[in-house]
């Protein structure tokens, strides 16, 4: 079996040259179609690699098992994180994108596996937009994360993720050198227009930074 078979997925090539690839990671109960409208609002011309989580919780797809709300099966999380990284490697060969221009766009459970990837194998991604992410696990050893850029877009009154959880995740990602912006939205766990606005602005900055740092 090829690592590409690890996840049901959907690929859309970029409409223009010089665009990043967005790795779309849905929330619990979503699938590979869920975040495409959001991705098109944030990055109309980017390539999209949209992935379906391969764990089922009462029929609802997720990216890793949990024991209950907010309490994760850490062995399963570690295994699925490495599998997602292997899947990304295989997909980059199949579809011809570079991990240096691959940004996660994850919501809730999808943002949590993106955070796990950035904590475990940061070289798999250039960074990402993580909406309503929490600390997936506390790493034992620091990992080099220089050059990775992350937007955390969090709900000020999120009943699942207290502000201290988002602040801790931001601190963990900064250890090892990632650049992290923590943007607070006035809502709870649900996606808001503020997330879209923050994501669009952050991505425009990311692209302008890439253009100015790439050789002529
Ligand atoms: C998770 O399980 O990843 C978080 O609790 C978010 C969710 O999917 O509800």
PDB file of N, CA and C in Angstrom, residues 72-173:
ATOM      1  N   UNK A  72      -7.193  13.223  24.850  1.00  0.00           N
ATOM      2  CA  UNK A  72      -6.803  12.500  23.648  1.00  0.00           C
ATOM      3  C   UNK A  72      -6.124  11.186  23.963  1.00  0.00           C
ATOM      4  N   UNK A  73      -6.266  10.224  23.044  1.00  0.00           N
ATOM      5  CA  UNK A  73      -5.526   8.958  23.103  1.00  0.00           C
ATOM      6  C   UNK A  73      -4.136   9.273  22.511  1.00  0.00           C
ATOM      7  N   UNK A  74      -3.162   9.470  23.382  1.00  0.00           N
ATOM      8  CA  UNK A  74      -1.875  10.017  22.935  1.00  0.00           C
ATOM      9  C   UNK A  74      -1.090   9.046  22.061  1.00  0.00           C
ATOM     10  N   UNK A  75      -1.241   7.725  22.294  1.00  0.00           N
ATOM     11  CA  UNK A  75      -0.554   6.761  21.420  1.00  0.00           C
ATOM     12  C   UNK A  75      -1.139   6.844  20.010  1.00  0.00           C
ATOM     13  N   UNK A  76      -2.462   6.913  19.951  1.00  0.00           N
ATOM     14  CA  UNK A  76      -3.107   7.005  18.635  1.00  0.00           C
ATOM     15  C   UNK A  76      -2.746   8.329  17.955  1.00  0.00           C
ATOM     16  N   UNK A  77      -2.714   9.418  18.731  1.00  0.00           N
ATOM     17  CA  UNK A  77      -2.348  10.725  18.173  1.00  0.00           C
ATOM     18  C   UNK A  77      -0.938  10.670  17.570  1.00  0.00           C
ATOM     19  N   UNK A  78       0.010  10.060  18.310  1.00  0.00           N
ATOM     20  CA  UNK A  78       1.396   9.991  17.817  1.00  0.00           C
ATOM     21  C   UNK A  78       1.443   9.199  16.511  1.00  0.00           C
ATOM     22  N   UNK A  79       0.735   8.065  16.479  1.00  0.00           N
ATOM     23  CA  UNK A  79       0.761   7.219  15.277  1.00  0.00           C
ATOM     24  C   UNK A  79       0.118   7.932  14.081  1.00  0.00           C
ATOM     25  N   UNK A  80      -1.040   8.541  14.305  1.00  0.00           N
ATOM     26  CA  UNK A  80      -1.752   9.202  13.178  1.00  0.00           C
ATOM     27  C   UNK A  80      -0.991  10.439  12.698  1.00  0.00           C
ATOM     28  N   UNK A  81      -0.268  11.091  13.604  1.00  0.00           N
ATOM     29  CA  UNK A  81       0.513  12.269  13.197  1.00  0.00           C
ATOM     30  C   UNK A  81       1.619  11.839  12.229  1.00  0.00           C
ATOM     31  N   UNK A  82       2.302  10.742  12.563  1.00  0.00           N
ATOM     32  CA  UNK A  82       3.369  10.256  11.674  1.00  0.00           C
ATOM     33  C   UNK A  82       2.785   9.764  10.349  1.00  0.00           C
ATOM     34  N   UNK A  83       1.615   9.127  10.435  1.00  0.00           N
ATOM     35  CA  UNK A  83       0.967   8.670   9.189  1.00  0.00           C
ATOM     36  C   UNK A  83       0.597   9.862   8.301  1.00  0.00           C
ATOM     37  N   UNK A  84       0.106  10.938   8.924  1.00  0.00           N
ATOM     38  CA  UNK A  84      -0.247  12.120   8.123  1.00  0.00           C
ATOM     39  C   UNK A  84       1.004  12.699   7.470  1.00  0.00           C
ATOM     40  N   UNK A  85       2.108  12.683   8.209  1.00  0.00           N
ATOM     41  CA  UNK A  85       3.360  13.181   7.644  1.00  0.00           C
ATOM     42  C   UNK A  85       3.804  12.306   6.457  1.00  0.00           C
ATOM     43  N   UNK A  86       3.671  10.990   6.603  1.00  0.00           N
ATOM     44  CA  UNK A  86       4.014  10.087   5.486  1.00  0.00           C
ATOM     45  C   UNK A  86       3.095  10.331   4.287  1.00  0.00           C
ATOM     46  N   UNK A  87       1.810  10.550   4.590  1.00  0.00           N
ATOM     47  CA  UNK A  87       0.850  10.845   3.513  1.00  0.00           C
ATOM     48  C   UNK A  87       1.257  12.120   2.768  1.00  0.00           C
ATOM     49  N   UNK A  88       1.657  13.152   3.527  1.00  0.00           N
ATOM     50  CA  UNK A  88       2.059  14.425   2.896  1.00  0.00           C
ATOM     51  C   UNK A  88       3.267  14.203   1.983  1.00  0.00           C
ATOM     52  N   UNK A  89       4.244  13.412   2.451  1.00  0.00           N
ATOM     53  CA  UNK A  89       5.425  13.129   1.614  1.00  0.00           C
ATOM     54  C   UNK A  89       4.999  12.489   0.291  1.00  0.00           C
ATOM     55  N   UNK A  90       4.128  11.476   0.398  1.00  0.00           N
ATOM     56  CA  UNK A  90       3.701  10.770  -0.822  1.00  0.00           C
ATOM     57  C   UNK A  90       2.900  11.712  -1.723  1.00  0.00           C
ATOM     58  N   UNK A  91       2.050  12.555  -1.121  1.00  0.00           N
ATOM     59  CA  UNK A  91       1.222  13.475  -1.921  1.00  0.00           C
ATOM     60  C   UNK A  91       2.093  14.524  -2.602  1.00  0.00           C
ATOM     61  N   UNK A  92       3.185  14.942  -1.941  1.00  0.00           N
ATOM     62  CA  UNK A  92       4.033  15.975  -2.560  1.00  0.00           C
ATOM     63  C   UNK A  92       4.692  15.427  -3.822  1.00  0.00           C
ATOM     64  N   UNK A  93       5.005  14.121  -3.824  1.00  0.00           N
ATOM     65  CA  UNK A  93       5.580  13.503  -5.027  1.00  0.00           C
ATOM     66  C   UNK A  93       4.488  13.347  -6.093  1.00  0.00           C
ATOM     67  N   UNK A  94       3.345  12.845  -5.672  1.00  0.00           N
ATOM     68  CA  UNK A  94       2.253  12.593  -6.624  1.00  0.00           C
ATOM     69  C   UNK A  94       1.773  13.877  -7.309  1.00  0.00           C
ATOM     70  N   UNK A  95       1.599  14.959  -6.510  1.00  0.00           N
ATOM     71  CA  UNK A  95       0.986  16.175  -7.061  1.00  0.00           C
ATOM     72  C   UNK A  95       2.007  17.279  -7.354  1.00  0.00           C
ATOM     73  N   UNK A  96       3.253  17.067  -6.932  1.00  0.00           N
ATOM     74  CA  UNK A  96       4.312  18.002  -7.306  1.00  0.00           C
ATOM     75  C   UNK A  96       4.303  19.317  -6.552  1.00  0.00           C
ATOM     76  N   UNK A  97       4.031  19.288  -5.243  1.00  0.00           N
ATOM     77  CA  UNK A  97       4.170  20.535  -4.470  1.00  0.00           C
ATOM     78  C   UNK A  97       5.327  20.373  -3.489  1.00  0.00           C
ATOM     79  N   UNK A  98       5.820  21.534  -3.003  1.00  0.00           N
ATOM     80  CA  UNK A  98       6.933  21.489  -2.061  1.00  0.00           C
ATOM     81  C   UNK A  98       6.422  21.683  -0.636  1.00  0.00           C
ATOM     82  N   UNK A  99       6.922  20.889   0.332  1.00  0.00           N
ATOM     83  CA  UNK A  99       6.534  21.108   1.737  1.00  0.00           C
ATOM     84  C   UNK A  99       6.883  22.525   2.212  1.00  0.00           C
ATOM     85  N   UNK A 100       7.843  23.196   1.520  1.00  0.00           N
ATOM     86  CA  UNK A 100       8.198  24.572   1.899  1.00  0.00           C
ATOM     87  C   UNK A 100       7.084  25.561   1.590  1.00  0.00           C
ATOM     88  N   UNK A 101       6.140  25.144   0.748  1.00  0.00           N
ATOM     89  CA  UNK A 101       5.021  26.033   0.418  1.00  0.00           C
ATOM     90  C   UNK A 101       3.700  25.355   0.797  1.00  0.00           C
ATOM     91  N   UNK A 102       3.763  24.480   1.795  1.00  0.00           N
ATOM     92  CA  UNK A 102       2.551  23.776   2.245  1.00  0.00           C
ATOM     93  C   UNK A 102       2.129  24.354   3.591  1.00  0.00           C
ATOM     94  N   UNK A 103       0.904  24.875   3.627  1.00  0.00           N
ATOM     95  CA  UNK A 103       0.368  25.472   4.858  1.00  0.00           C
ATOM     96  C   UNK A 103      -0.888  24.722   5.259  1.00  0.00           C
ATOM     97  N   UNK A 104      -0.954  24.305   6.515  1.00  0.00           N
ATOM     98  CA  UNK A 104      -2.182  23.680   7.000  1.00  0.00           C
ATOM     99  C   UNK A 104      -3.261  24.748   7.143  1.00  0.00           C
ATOM    100  N   UNK A 105      -4.497  24.372   6.856  1.00  0.00           N
ATOM    101  CA  UNK A 105      -5.658  25.181   7.242  1.00  0.00           C
ATOM    102  C   UNK A 105      -6.561  24.207   7.982  1.00  0.00           C
ATOM    103  N   UNK A 106      -6.504  24.253   9.304  1.00  0.00           N
ATOM    104  CA  UNK A 106      -7.219  23.251  10.092  1.00  0.00           C
ATOM    105  C   UNK A 106      -8.203  23.893  11.034  1.00  0.00           C
ATOM    106  N   UNK A 107      -9.319  23.180  11.241  1.00  0.00           N
ATOM    107  CA  UNK A 107     -10.337  23.654  12.185  1.00  0.00           C
ATOM    108  C   UNK A 107     -10.558  22.595  13.259  1.00  0.00           C
ATOM    109  N   UNK A 108     -10.490  22.997  14.514  1.00  0.00           N
ATOM    110  CA  UNK A 108     -10.838  22.156  15.661  1.00  0.00           C
ATOM    111  C   UNK A 108     -10.019  20.859  15.662  1.00  0.00           C
ATOM    112  N   UNK A 109     -10.613  19.695  15.473  1.00  0.00           N
ATOM    113  CA  UNK A 109      -9.816  18.465  15.484  1.00  0.00           C
ATOM    114  C   UNK A 109      -8.723  18.511  14.407  1.00  0.00           C
ATOM    115  N   UNK A 110      -9.019  19.117  13.267  1.00  0.00           N
ATOM    116  CA  UNK A 110      -8.014  19.254  12.199  1.00  0.00           C
ATOM    117  C   UNK A 110      -6.896  20.206  12.605  1.00  0.00           C
ATOM    118  N   UNK A 111      -7.241  21.274  13.341  1.00  0.00           N
ATOM    119  CA  UNK A 111      -6.207  22.195  13.838  1.00  0.00           C
ATOM    120  C   UNK A 111      -5.345  21.473  14.873  1.00  0.00           C
ATOM    121  N   UNK A 112      -5.962  20.565  15.628  1.00  0.00           N
ATOM    122  CA  UNK A 112      -5.191  19.851  16.655  1.00  0.00           C
ATOM    123  C   UNK A 112      -4.179  18.888  16.038  1.00  0.00           C
ATOM    124  N   UNK A 113      -4.543  18.211  14.947  1.00  0.00           N
ATOM    125  CA  UNK A 113      -3.526  17.327  14.348  1.00  0.00           C
ATOM    126  C   UNK A 113      -2.469  18.173  13.634  1.00  0.00           C
ATOM    127  N   UNK A 114      -2.850  19.327  13.115  1.00  0.00           N
ATOM    128  CA  UNK A 114      -1.835  20.220  12.522  1.00  0.00           C
ATOM    129  C   UNK A 114      -0.858  20.677  13.603  1.00  0.00           C
ATOM    130  N   UNK A 115      -1.373  20.990  14.797  1.00  0.00           N
ATOM    131  CA  UNK A 115      -0.498  21.392  15.908  1.00  0.00           C
ATOM    132  C   UNK A 115       0.422  20.232  16.284  1.00  0.00           C
ATOM    133  N   UNK A 116      -0.125  19.023  16.291  1.00  0.00           N
ATOM    134  CA  UNK A 116       0.677  17.841  16.636  1.00  0.00           C
ATOM    135  C   UNK A 116       1.802  17.642  15.605  1.00  0.00           C
ATOM    136  N   UNK A 117       1.466  17.866  14.339  1.00  0.00           N
ATOM    137  CA  UNK A 117       2.470  17.747  13.265  1.00  0.00           C
ATOM    138  C   UNK A 117       3.576  18.800  13.451  1.00  0.00           C
ATOM    139  N   UNK A 118       3.166  20.018  13.768  1.00  0.00           N
ATOM    140  CA  UNK A 118       4.163  21.094  13.951  1.00  0.00           C
ATOM    141  C   UNK A 118       5.028  20.853  15.191  1.00  0.00           C
ATOM    142  N   UNK A 119       4.478  20.138  16.173  1.00  0.00           N
ATOM    143  CA  UNK A 119       5.272  19.830  17.373  1.00  0.00           C
ATOM    144  C   UNK A 119       6.183  18.626  17.155  1.00  0.00           C
ATOM    145  N   UNK A 120       5.776  17.722  16.251  1.00  0.00           N
ATOM    146  CA  UNK A 120       6.496  16.451  16.090  1.00  0.00           C
ATOM    147  C   UNK A 120       7.420  16.456  14.888  1.00  0.00           C
ATOM    148  N   UNK A 121       6.870  16.826  13.718  1.00  0.00           N
ATOM    149  CA  UNK A 121       7.630  16.815  12.457  1.00  0.00           C
ATOM    150  C   UNK A 121       7.427  18.124  11.724  1.00  0.00           C
ATOM    151  N   UNK A 122       7.968  19.225  12.275  1.00  0.00           N
ATOM    152  CA  UNK A 122       7.683  20.543  11.686  1.00  0.00           C
ATOM    153  C   UNK A 122       8.148  20.673  10.246  1.00  0.00           C
ATOM    154  N   UNK A 123       9.116  19.821   9.837  1.00  0.00           N
ATOM    155  CA  UNK A 123       9.601  19.925   8.455  1.00  0.00           C
ATOM    156  C   UNK A 123       8.550  19.490   7.426  1.00  0.00           C
ATOM    157  N   UNK A 124       7.441  18.882   7.898  1.00  0.00           N
ATOM    158  CA  UNK A 124       6.387  18.446   6.973  1.00  0.00           C
ATOM    159  C   UNK A 124       5.620  19.623   6.378  1.00  0.00           C
ATOM    160  N   UNK A 125       5.691  20.781   7.048  1.00  0.00           N
ATOM    161  CA  UNK A 125       4.866  21.933   6.675  1.00  0.00           C
ATOM    162  C   UNK A 125       5.681  23.223   6.750  1.00  0.00           C
ATOM    163  N   UNK A 126       5.208  24.253   6.015  1.00  0.00           N
ATOM    164  CA  UNK A 126       5.815  25.580   6.201  1.00  0.00           C
ATOM    165  C   UNK A 126       5.168  26.301   7.377  1.00  0.00           C
ATOM    166  N   UNK A 127       4.034  25.808   7.825  1.00  0.00           N
ATOM    167  CA  UNK A 127       3.309  26.446   8.927  1.00  0.00           C
ATOM    168  C   UNK A 127       1.823  26.251   8.712  1.00  0.00           C
ATOM    169  N   UNK A 128       1.033  27.218   9.150  1.00  0.00           N
ATOM    170  CA  UNK A 128      -0.388  27.059   8.893  1.00  0.00           C
ATOM    171  C   UNK A 128      -1.276  27.992   9.679  1.00  0.00           C
ATOM    172  N   UNK A 129      -2.556  27.867   9.342  1.00  0.00           N
ATOM    173  CA  UNK A 129      -3.625  28.638   9.973  1.00  0.00           C
ATOM    174  C   UNK A 129      -4.421  27.633  10.792  1.00  0.00           C
ATOM    175  N   UNK A 130      -4.341  27.756  12.095  1.00  0.00           N
ATOM    176  CA  UNK A 130      -4.982  26.784  12.982  1.00  0.00           C
ATOM    177  C   UNK A 130      -6.122  27.501  13.697  1.00  0.00           C
ATOM    178  N   UNK A 131      -7.335  27.054  13.410  1.00  0.00           N
ATOM    179  CA  UNK A 131      -8.513  27.728  13.966  1.00  0.00           C
ATOM    180  C   UNK A 131      -9.096  26.852  15.074  1.00  0.00           C
ATOM    181  N   UNK A 132      -9.133  27.394  16.287  1.00  0.00           N
ATOM    182  CA  UNK A 132      -9.649  26.702  17.497  1.00  0.00           C
ATOM    183  C   UNK A 132      -8.797  25.462  17.808  1.00  0.00           C
ATOM    184  N   UNK A 133      -7.491  25.694  17.931  1.00  0.00           N
ATOM    185  CA  UNK A 133      -6.562  24.594  18.265  1.00  0.00           C
ATOM    186  C   UNK A 133      -6.307  24.560  19.767  1.00  0.00           C
ATOM    187  N   UNK A 134      -5.999  23.385  20.282  1.00  0.00           N
ATOM    188  CA  UNK A 134      -5.600  23.245  21.685  1.00  0.00           C
ATOM    189  C   UNK A 134      -4.261  22.520  21.747  1.00  0.00           C
ATOM    190  N   UNK A 135      -3.667  22.453  22.936  1.00  0.00           N
ATOM    191  CA  UNK A 135      -2.396  21.727  23.081  1.00  0.00           C
ATOM    192  C   UNK A 135      -2.704  20.240  22.876  1.00  0.00           C
ATOM    193  N   UNK A 136      -2.154  19.606  21.813  1.00  0.00           N
ATOM    194  CA  UNK A 136      -2.498  18.199  21.591  1.00  0.00           C
ATOM    195  C   UNK A 136      -1.776  17.278  22.564  1.00  0.00           C
ATOM    196  N   UNK A 137      -0.532  17.649  22.908  1.00  0.00           N
ATOM    197  CA  UNK A 137       0.250  16.915  23.911  1.00  0.00           C
ATOM    198  C   UNK A 137       1.394  17.830  24.323  1.00  0.00           C
ATOM    199  N   UNK A 138       1.991  17.541  25.459  1.00  0.00           N
ATOM    200  CA  UNK A 138       3.145  18.327  25.926  1.00  0.00           C
ATOM    201  C   UNK A 138       4.412  17.604  25.477  1.00  0.00           C
ATOM    202  N   UNK A 139       5.171  18.178  24.538  1.00  0.00           N
ATOM    203  CA  UNK A 139       6.363  17.474  24.047  1.00  0.00           C
ATOM    204  C   UNK A 139       7.425  17.343  25.127  1.00  0.00           C
ATOM    205  N   UNK A 140       8.168  16.212  25.074  1.00  0.00           N
ATOM    206  CA  UNK A 140       9.227  15.994  26.077  1.00  0.00           C
ATOM    207  C   UNK A 140      10.515  16.693  25.684  1.00  0.00           C
ATOM    208  N   UNK A 141      10.764  16.757  24.359  1.00  0.00           N
ATOM    209  CA  UNK A 141      12.023  17.365  23.925  1.00  0.00           C
ATOM    210  C   UNK A 141      11.724  18.453  22.886  1.00  0.00           C
ATOM    211  N   UNK A 142      12.473  19.551  22.925  1.00  0.00           N
ATOM    212  CA  UNK A 142      12.242  20.615  21.932  1.00  0.00           C
ATOM    213  C   UNK A 142      12.679  20.185  20.534  1.00  0.00           C
ATOM    214  N   UNK A 143      11.981  20.640  19.531  1.00  0.00           N
ATOM    215  CA  UNK A 143      12.274  20.295  18.134  1.00  0.00           C
ATOM    216  C   UNK A 143      12.521  21.604  17.394  1.00  0.00           C
ATOM    217  N   UNK A 144      13.460  21.608  16.473  1.00  0.00           N
ATOM    218  CA  UNK A 144      13.780  22.803  15.667  1.00  0.00           C
ATOM    219  C   UNK A 144      12.574  23.195  14.797  1.00  0.00           C
ATOM    220  N   UNK A 145      12.127  24.439  14.966  1.00  0.00           N
ATOM    221  CA  UNK A 145      10.954  24.882  14.205  1.00  0.00           C
ATOM    222  C   UNK A 145      11.185  26.226  13.510  1.00  0.00           C
ATOM    223  N   UNK A 146      12.481  26.614  13.357  1.00  0.00           N
ATOM    224  CA  UNK A 146      12.757  27.915  12.741  1.00  0.00           C
ATOM    225  C   UNK A 146      12.203  27.958  11.316  1.00  0.00           C
ATOM    226  N   UNK A 147      11.689  29.107  10.927  1.00  0.00           N
ATOM    227  CA  UNK A 147      11.167  29.264   9.563  1.00  0.00           C
ATOM    228  C   UNK A 147       9.701  28.872   9.446  1.00  0.00           C
ATOM    229  N   UNK A 148       9.137  28.246  10.468  1.00  0.00           N
ATOM    230  CA  UNK A 148       7.713  27.880  10.414  1.00  0.00           C
ATOM    231  C   UNK A 148       6.890  29.066  10.905  1.00  0.00           C
ATOM    232  N   UNK A 149       5.798  29.365  10.204  1.00  0.00           N
ATOM    233  CA  UNK A 149       4.954  30.483  10.649  1.00  0.00           C
ATOM    234  C   UNK A 149       3.529  29.990  10.859  1.00  0.00           C
ATOM    235  N   UNK A 150       2.937  30.417  11.962  1.00  0.00           N
ATOM    236  CA  UNK A 150       1.637  29.873  12.359  1.00  0.00           C
ATOM    237  C   UNK A 150       0.712  31.009  12.803  1.00  0.00           C
ATOM    238  N   UNK A 151      -0.532  30.935  12.328  1.00  0.00           N
ATOM    239  CA  UNK A 151      -1.594  31.794  12.872  1.00  0.00           C
ATOM    240  C   UNK A 151      -2.496  30.903  13.725  1.00  0.00           C
ATOM    241  N   UNK A 152      -2.674  31.268  14.982  1.00  0.00           N
ATOM    242  CA  UNK A 152      -3.673  30.605  15.829  1.00  0.00           C
ATOM    243  C   UNK A 152      -4.849  31.568  15.928  1.00  0.00           C
ATOM    244  N   UNK A 153      -6.010  31.131  15.453  1.00  0.00           N
ATOM    245  CA  UNK A 153      -7.191  31.994  15.528  1.00  0.00           C
ATOM    246  C   UNK A 153      -8.151  31.346  16.517  1.00  0.00           C
ATOM    247  N   UNK A 154      -8.333  32.013  17.647  1.00  0.00           N
ATOM    248  CA  UNK A 154      -9.004  31.377  18.781  1.00  0.00           C
ATOM    249  C   UNK A 154     -10.234  32.185  19.198  1.00  0.00           C
ATOM    250  N   UNK A 155     -11.219  31.494  19.775  1.00  0.00           N
ATOM    251  CA  UNK A 155     -12.428  32.166  20.264  1.00  0.00           C
ATOM    252  C   UNK A 155     -12.234  32.582  21.718  1.00  0.00           C
ATOM    253  N   UNK A 156     -12.447  33.847  21.990  1.00  0.00           N
ATOM    254  CA  UNK A 156     -12.252  34.385  23.335  1.00  0.00           C
ATOM    255  C   UNK A 156     -13.126  33.640  24.361  1.00  0.00           C
ATOM    256  N   UNK A 157     -14.341  33.218  23.951  1.00  0.00           N
ATOM    257  CA  UNK A 157     -15.242  32.561  24.909  1.00  0.00           C
ATOM    258  C   UNK A 157     -15.473  31.090  24.527  1.00  0.00           C
ATOM    259  N   UNK A 158     -14.461  30.474  23.942  1.00  0.00           N
ATOM    260  CA  UNK A 158     -14.573  29.059  23.528  1.00  0.00           C
ATOM    261  C   UNK A 158     -14.741  28.178  24.775  1.00  0.00           C
ATOM    262  N   UNK A 159     -15.868  27.436  24.873  1.00  0.00           N
ATOM    263  CA  UNK A 159     -16.050  26.607  26.076  1.00  0.00           C
ATOM    264  C   UNK A 159     -15.102  25.401  26.108  1.00  0.00           C
ATOM    265  N   UNK A 160     -14.523  25.024  24.952  1.00  0.00           N
ATOM    266  CA  UNK A 160     -13.633  23.849  24.912  1.00  0.00           C
ATOM    267  C   UNK A 160     -12.173  24.223  25.159  1.00  0.00           C
ATOM    268  N   UNK A 161     -11.801  25.461  24.830  1.00  0.00           N
ATOM    269  CA  UNK A 161     -10.371  25.836  24.889  1.00  0.00           C
ATOM    270  C   UNK A 161     -10.229  27.141  25.679  1.00  0.00           C
ATOM    271  N   UNK A 162      -9.795  27.079  26.927  1.00  0.00           N
ATOM    272  CA  UNK A 162      -9.598  28.322  27.679  1.00  0.00           C
ATOM    273  C   UNK A 162      -8.451  29.121  27.075  1.00  0.00           C
ATOM    274  N   UNK A 163      -8.449  30.453  27.240  1.00  0.00           N
ATOM    275  CA  UNK A 163      -7.354  31.267  26.694  1.00  0.00           C
ATOM    276  C   UNK A 163      -5.982  30.740  27.115  1.00  0.00           C
ATOM    277  N   UNK A 164      -5.867  30.201  28.328  1.00  0.00           N
ATOM    278  CA  UNK A 164      -4.551  29.707  28.782  1.00  0.00           C
ATOM    279  C   UNK A 164      -4.082  28.537  27.903  1.00  0.00           C
ATOM    280  N   UNK A 165      -5.017  27.738  27.361  1.00  0.00           N
ATOM    281  CA  UNK A 165      -4.654  26.607  26.488  1.00  0.00           C
ATOM    282  C   UNK A 165      -4.079  27.106  25.175  1.00  0.00           C
ATOM    283  N   UNK A 166      -4.721  28.151  24.614  1.00  0.00           N
ATOM    284  CA  UNK A 166      -4.224  28.709  23.350  1.00  0.00           C
ATOM    285  C   UNK A 166      -2.865  29.369  23.573  1.00  0.00           C
ATOM    286  N   UNK A 167      -2.735  30.053  24.724  1.00  0.00           N
ATOM    287  CA  UNK A 167      -1.446  30.709  25.014  1.00  0.00           C
ATOM    288  C   UNK A 167      -0.336  29.678  25.199  1.00  0.00           C
ATOM    289  N   UNK A 168      -0.663  28.557  25.825  1.00  0.00           N
ATOM    290  CA  UNK A 168       0.343  27.487  26.023  1.00  0.00           C
ATOM    291  C   UNK A 168       0.761  26.898  24.661  1.00  0.00           C
ATOM    292  N   UNK A 169      -0.227  26.701  23.772  1.00  0.00           N
ATOM    293  CA  UNK A 169       0.113  26.152  22.446  1.00  0.00           C
ATOM    294  C   UNK A 169       1.025  27.132  21.704  1.00  0.00           C
ATOM    295  N   UNK A 170       0.703  28.412  21.803  1.00  0.00           N
ATOM    296  CA  UNK A 170       1.533  29.405  21.128  1.00  0.00           C
ATOM    297  C   UNK A 170       2.963  29.366  21.674  1.00  0.00           C
ATOM    298  N   UNK A 171       3.094  29.219  22.986  1.00  0.00           N
ATOM    299  CA  UNK A 171       4.427  29.158  23.617  1.00  0.00           C
ATOM    300  C   UNK A 171       5.185  27.897  23.165  1.00  0.00           C
ATOM    301  N   UNK A 172       4.481  26.763  23.100  1.00  0.00           N
ATOM    302  CA  UNK A 172       5.142  25.510  22.682  1.00  0.00           C
ATOM    303  C   UNK A 172       5.653  25.615  21.242  1.00  0.00           C
ATOM    304  N   UNK A 173       4.831  26.231  20.378  1.00  0.00           N
ATOM    305  CA  UNK A 173       5.244  26.343  18.971  1.00  0.00           C
ATOM    306  C   UNK A 173       6.413  27.310  18.824  1.00  0.00           C
TER     307      UNK A 173
END
